[in-house]
GROMACS .gro file of C-alpha atoms in nm:
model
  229
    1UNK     CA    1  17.503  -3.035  12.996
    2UNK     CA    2  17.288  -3.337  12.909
    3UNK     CA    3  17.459  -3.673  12.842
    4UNK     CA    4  17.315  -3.889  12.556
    5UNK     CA    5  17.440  -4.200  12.447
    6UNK     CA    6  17.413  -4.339  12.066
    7UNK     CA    7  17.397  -4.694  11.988
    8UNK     CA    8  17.646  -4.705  11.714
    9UNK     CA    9  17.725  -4.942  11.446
   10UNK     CA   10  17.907  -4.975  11.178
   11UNK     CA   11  17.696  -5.094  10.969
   12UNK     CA   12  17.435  -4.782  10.966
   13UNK     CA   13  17.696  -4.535  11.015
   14UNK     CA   14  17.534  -4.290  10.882
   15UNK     CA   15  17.185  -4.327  11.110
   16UNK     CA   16  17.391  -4.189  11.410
   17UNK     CA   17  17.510  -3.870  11.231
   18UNK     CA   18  17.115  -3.813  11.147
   19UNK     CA   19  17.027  -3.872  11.482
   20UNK     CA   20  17.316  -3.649  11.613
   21UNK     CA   21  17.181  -3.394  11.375
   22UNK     CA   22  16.845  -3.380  11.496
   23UNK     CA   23  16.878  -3.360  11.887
   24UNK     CA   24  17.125  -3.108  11.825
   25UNK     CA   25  16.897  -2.876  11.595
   26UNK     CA   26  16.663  -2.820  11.870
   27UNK     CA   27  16.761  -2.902  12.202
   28UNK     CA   28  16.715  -2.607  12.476
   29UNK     CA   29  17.070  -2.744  12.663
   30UNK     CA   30  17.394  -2.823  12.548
   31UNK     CA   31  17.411  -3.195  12.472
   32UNK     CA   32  17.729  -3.420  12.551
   33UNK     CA   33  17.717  -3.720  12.306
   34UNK     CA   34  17.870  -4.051  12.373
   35UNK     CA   35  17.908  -4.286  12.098
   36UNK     CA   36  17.872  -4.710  12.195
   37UNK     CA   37  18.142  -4.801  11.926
   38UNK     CA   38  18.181  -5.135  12.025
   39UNK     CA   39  18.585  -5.171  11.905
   40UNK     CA   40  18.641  -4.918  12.132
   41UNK     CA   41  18.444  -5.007  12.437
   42UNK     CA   42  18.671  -5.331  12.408
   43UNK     CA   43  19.021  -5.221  12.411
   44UNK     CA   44  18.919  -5.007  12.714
   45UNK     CA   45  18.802  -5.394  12.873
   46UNK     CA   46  18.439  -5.267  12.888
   47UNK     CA   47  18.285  -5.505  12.640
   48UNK     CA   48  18.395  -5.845  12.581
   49UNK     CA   49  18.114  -6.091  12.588
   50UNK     CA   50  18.112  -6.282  12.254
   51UNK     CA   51  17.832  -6.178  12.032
   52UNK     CA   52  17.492  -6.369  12.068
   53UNK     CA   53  17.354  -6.505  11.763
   54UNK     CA   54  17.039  -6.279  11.833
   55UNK     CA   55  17.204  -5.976  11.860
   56UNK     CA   56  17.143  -5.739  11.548
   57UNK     CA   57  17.346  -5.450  11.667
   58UNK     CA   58  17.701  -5.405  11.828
   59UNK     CA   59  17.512  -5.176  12.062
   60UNK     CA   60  17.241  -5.433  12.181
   61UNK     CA   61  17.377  -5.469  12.527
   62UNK     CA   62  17.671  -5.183  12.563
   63UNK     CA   63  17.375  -4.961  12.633
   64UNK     CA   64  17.298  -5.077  12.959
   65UNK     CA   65  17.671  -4.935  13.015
   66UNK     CA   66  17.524  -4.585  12.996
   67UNK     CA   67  17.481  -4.543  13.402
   68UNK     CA   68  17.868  -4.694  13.474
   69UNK     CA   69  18.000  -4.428  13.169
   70UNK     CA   70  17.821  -4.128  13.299
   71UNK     CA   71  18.040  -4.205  13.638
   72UNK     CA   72  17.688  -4.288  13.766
   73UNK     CA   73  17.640  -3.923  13.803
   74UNK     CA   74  17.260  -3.718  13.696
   75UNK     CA   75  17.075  -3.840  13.406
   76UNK     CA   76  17.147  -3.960  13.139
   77UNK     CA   77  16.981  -4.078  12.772
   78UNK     CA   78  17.003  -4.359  12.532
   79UNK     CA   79  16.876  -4.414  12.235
   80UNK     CA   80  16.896  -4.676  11.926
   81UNK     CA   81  17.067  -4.505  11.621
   82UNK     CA   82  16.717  -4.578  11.383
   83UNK     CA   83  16.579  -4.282  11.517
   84UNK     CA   84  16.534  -3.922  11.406
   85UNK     CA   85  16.397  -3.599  11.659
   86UNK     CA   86  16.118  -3.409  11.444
   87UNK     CA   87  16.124  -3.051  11.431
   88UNK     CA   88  16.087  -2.836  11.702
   89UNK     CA   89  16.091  -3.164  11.962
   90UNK     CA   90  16.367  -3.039  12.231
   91UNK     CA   91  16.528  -3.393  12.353
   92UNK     CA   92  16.624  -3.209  12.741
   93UNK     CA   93  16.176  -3.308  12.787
   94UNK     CA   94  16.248  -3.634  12.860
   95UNK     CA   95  16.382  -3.590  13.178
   96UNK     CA   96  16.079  -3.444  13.295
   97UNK     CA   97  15.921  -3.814  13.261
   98UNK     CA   98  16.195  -3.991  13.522
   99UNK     CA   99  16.116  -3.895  13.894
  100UNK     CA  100  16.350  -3.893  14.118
  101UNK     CA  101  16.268  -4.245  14.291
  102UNK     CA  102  16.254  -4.447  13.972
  103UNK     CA  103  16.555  -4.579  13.740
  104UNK     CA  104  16.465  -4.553  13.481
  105UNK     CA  105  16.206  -4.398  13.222
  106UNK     CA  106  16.075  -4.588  12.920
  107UNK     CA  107  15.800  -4.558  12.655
  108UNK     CA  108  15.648  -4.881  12.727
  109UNK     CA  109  15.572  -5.050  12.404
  110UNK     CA  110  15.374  -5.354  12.300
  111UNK     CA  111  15.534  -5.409  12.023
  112UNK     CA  112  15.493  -5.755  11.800
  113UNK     CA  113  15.691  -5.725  11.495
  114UNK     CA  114  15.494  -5.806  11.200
  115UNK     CA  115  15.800  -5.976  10.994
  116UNK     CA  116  16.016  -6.259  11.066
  117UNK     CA  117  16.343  -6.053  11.005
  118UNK     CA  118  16.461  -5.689  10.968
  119UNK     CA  119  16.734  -5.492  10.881
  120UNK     CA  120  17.040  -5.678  10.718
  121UNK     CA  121  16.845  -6.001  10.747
  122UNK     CA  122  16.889  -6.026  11.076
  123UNK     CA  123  16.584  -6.238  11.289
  124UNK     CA  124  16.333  -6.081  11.502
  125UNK     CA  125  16.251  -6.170  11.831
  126UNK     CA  126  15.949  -6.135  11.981
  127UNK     CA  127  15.946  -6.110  12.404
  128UNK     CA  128  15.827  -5.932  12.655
  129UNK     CA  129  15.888  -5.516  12.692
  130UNK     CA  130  16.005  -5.520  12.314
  131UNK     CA  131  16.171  -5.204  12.198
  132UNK     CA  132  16.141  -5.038  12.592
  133UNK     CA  133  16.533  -5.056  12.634
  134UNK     CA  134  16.556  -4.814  12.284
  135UNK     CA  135  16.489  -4.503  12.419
  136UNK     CA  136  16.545  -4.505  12.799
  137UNK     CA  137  16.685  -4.222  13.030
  138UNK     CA  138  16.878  -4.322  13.326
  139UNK     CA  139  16.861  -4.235  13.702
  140UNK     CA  140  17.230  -4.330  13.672
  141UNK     CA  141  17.305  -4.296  14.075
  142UNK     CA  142  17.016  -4.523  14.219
  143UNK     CA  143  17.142  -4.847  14.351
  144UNK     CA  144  16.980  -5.051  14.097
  145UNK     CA  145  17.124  -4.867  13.861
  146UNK     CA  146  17.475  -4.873  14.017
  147UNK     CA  147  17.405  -5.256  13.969
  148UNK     CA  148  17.510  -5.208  13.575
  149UNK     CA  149  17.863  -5.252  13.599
  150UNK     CA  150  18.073  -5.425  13.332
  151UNK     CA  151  18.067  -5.685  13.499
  152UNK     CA  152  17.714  -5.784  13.498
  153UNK     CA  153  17.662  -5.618  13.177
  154UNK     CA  154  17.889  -5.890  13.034
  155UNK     CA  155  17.765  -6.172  13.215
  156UNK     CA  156  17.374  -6.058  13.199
  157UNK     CA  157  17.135  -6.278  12.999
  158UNK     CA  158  16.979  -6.075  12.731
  159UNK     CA  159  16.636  -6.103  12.898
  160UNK     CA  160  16.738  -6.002  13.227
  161UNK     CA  161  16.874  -5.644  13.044
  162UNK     CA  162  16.622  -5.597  12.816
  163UNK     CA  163  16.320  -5.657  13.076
  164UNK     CA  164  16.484  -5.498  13.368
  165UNK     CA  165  16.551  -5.763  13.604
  166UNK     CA  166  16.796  -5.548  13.726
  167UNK     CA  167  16.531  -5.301  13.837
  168UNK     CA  168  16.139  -5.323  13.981
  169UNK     CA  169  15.802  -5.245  13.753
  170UNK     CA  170  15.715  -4.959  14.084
  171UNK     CA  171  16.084  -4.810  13.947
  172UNK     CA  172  16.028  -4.809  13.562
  173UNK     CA  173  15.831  -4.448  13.511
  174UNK     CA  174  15.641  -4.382  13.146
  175UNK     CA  175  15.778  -4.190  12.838
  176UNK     CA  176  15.448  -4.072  12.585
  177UNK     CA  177  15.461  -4.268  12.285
  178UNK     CA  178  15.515  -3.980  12.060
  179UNK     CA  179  15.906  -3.941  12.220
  180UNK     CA  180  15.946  -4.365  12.063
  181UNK     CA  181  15.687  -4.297  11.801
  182UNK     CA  182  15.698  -4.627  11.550
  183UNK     CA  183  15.543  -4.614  11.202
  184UNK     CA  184  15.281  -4.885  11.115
  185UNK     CA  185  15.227  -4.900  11.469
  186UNK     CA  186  15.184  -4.654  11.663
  187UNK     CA  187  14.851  -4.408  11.656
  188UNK     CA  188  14.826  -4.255  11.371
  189UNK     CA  189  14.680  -3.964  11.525
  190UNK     CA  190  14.980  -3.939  11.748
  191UNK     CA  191  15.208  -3.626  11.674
  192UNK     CA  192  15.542  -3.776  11.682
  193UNK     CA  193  15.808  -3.592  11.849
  194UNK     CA  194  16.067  -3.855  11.773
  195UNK     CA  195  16.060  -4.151  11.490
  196UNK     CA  196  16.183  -4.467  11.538
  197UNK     CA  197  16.239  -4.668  11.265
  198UNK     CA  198  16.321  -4.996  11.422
  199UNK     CA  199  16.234  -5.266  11.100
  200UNK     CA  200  16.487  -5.068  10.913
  201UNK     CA  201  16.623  -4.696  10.896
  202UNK     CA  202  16.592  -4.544  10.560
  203UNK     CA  203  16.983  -4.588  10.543
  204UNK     CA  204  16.963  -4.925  10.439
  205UNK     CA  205  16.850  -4.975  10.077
  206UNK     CA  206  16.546  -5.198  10.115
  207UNK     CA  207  16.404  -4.926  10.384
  208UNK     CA  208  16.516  -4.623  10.214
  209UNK     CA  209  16.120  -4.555  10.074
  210UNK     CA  210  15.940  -4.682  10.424
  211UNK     CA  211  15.692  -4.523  10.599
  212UNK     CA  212  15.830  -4.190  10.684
  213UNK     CA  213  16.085  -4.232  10.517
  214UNK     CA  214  16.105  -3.894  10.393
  215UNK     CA  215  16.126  -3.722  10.776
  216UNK     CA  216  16.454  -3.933  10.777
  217UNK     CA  217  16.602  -3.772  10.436
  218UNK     CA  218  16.551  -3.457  10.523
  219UNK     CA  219  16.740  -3.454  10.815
  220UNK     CA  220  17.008  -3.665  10.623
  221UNK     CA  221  17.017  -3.360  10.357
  222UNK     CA  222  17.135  -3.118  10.658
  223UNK     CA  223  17.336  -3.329  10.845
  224UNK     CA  224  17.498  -3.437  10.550
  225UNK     CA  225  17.553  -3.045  10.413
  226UNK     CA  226  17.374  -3.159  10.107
  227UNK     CA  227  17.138  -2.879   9.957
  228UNK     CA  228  16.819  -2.955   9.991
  229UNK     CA  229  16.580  -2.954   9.640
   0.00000   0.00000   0.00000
């Protein structure tokens, strides 16, 4: 059983159910999903930091939860909701990429955005490892990762999350780009085996023709039980 965890928000809903869709169509194991809906992570006293004015997703630091909800128990995947697997990509590959004496396993971008804002207006940020914490797969029982507790989850800057102070460089192994493959960024001649739309997914109206766009649509058709044209 692999666990994966699913930024969720409510305002792009429907990215998750794509998402859910397309690790589901061709994963080799049975997959365990756990959804970061942030009303619920806060009646259970999990999440109760008050929201940074930076933050453009209810998920933005509940993922760093992902070791503490897995019991910190095996491995375990997250991944940003503006994504979608492409065919035939089996999600249970990725944990070939984190050996057993690192923490955690990232594709390690370097990413600068190329707009001032993105989806829903909100600003973007430029710093350093930008866009590693949206696809990451968890050692969940090392001690550093036993460090991410709700506690300091809560209390955590964002910059000491999102560029691992909680970990070492030695302990953060490499994804392949083509598992966090961006459009208008990454190589071209790259075959992605996962898309991440991170300016905007295609569910939001002033993305819904972007690069790639039509990868996403598809895989909305299915998941959706729409018939495809």
């Amino acid at each position: 059983m692999l666990k994966v965890v699913l930024g969720y928000d409510r305002k792009e809903a429907s990215a998750v159910w794509v998402l859910a869709n397309s690790i589901l169509k061709y994963a080799s194991v049975p997959i365990h999903f756990t959804f970061l809906h942030l009303p619920s992570l806060t009646k259970a006293n999990l999440m109760w930091r008050e929201r940074d004015p930076k933050q453009s997703t209810d998920f933005t630091y509940s993922r760093f939860l992902t070791p503490y909800l897995c019991d910190y128990k095996g491995k375990a995947i997250f991944m940003d909701a503006d994504m979608v697997v492409m065919p035939g990509a089996d999600i249970a590959e990725l944990l070939d990429y984190l050996p057993m004496d690192c923490d955690i396993a990232v594709v390690k971008h370097d990413y600068k955005p190329p707009t001032k804002t993105k989806f829903g207006g909100a600003k973007q940020e430029a710093y350093k490892c930008k866009l590693w914490s949206s696809l990451m797969v968890f050692n969940n029982y090392t001690s550093k990762c036993k460090q991410l507790t709700p506690l300091y989850v809560n209390t955590a800057t964002g910059a000491e999350l999102h560029q691992f102070a909680w970990s070492h460089p030695s302990r953060i192994a490499d994804i392949p780009e083509e598992w966090n493959w961006i459009p208008e960024h990454s190589p071209g001649d790259l075959q992605p085996k996962l898309i991440h739309f991170t300016e905007g997914s295609p569910s939001w109206k002033a993305y819904k023709d972007c690069a790639n766009a039509e990868a996403w649509w598809q895989e909305y058709k299915e998941a959706c039980a729409v018939e495809v044209e």
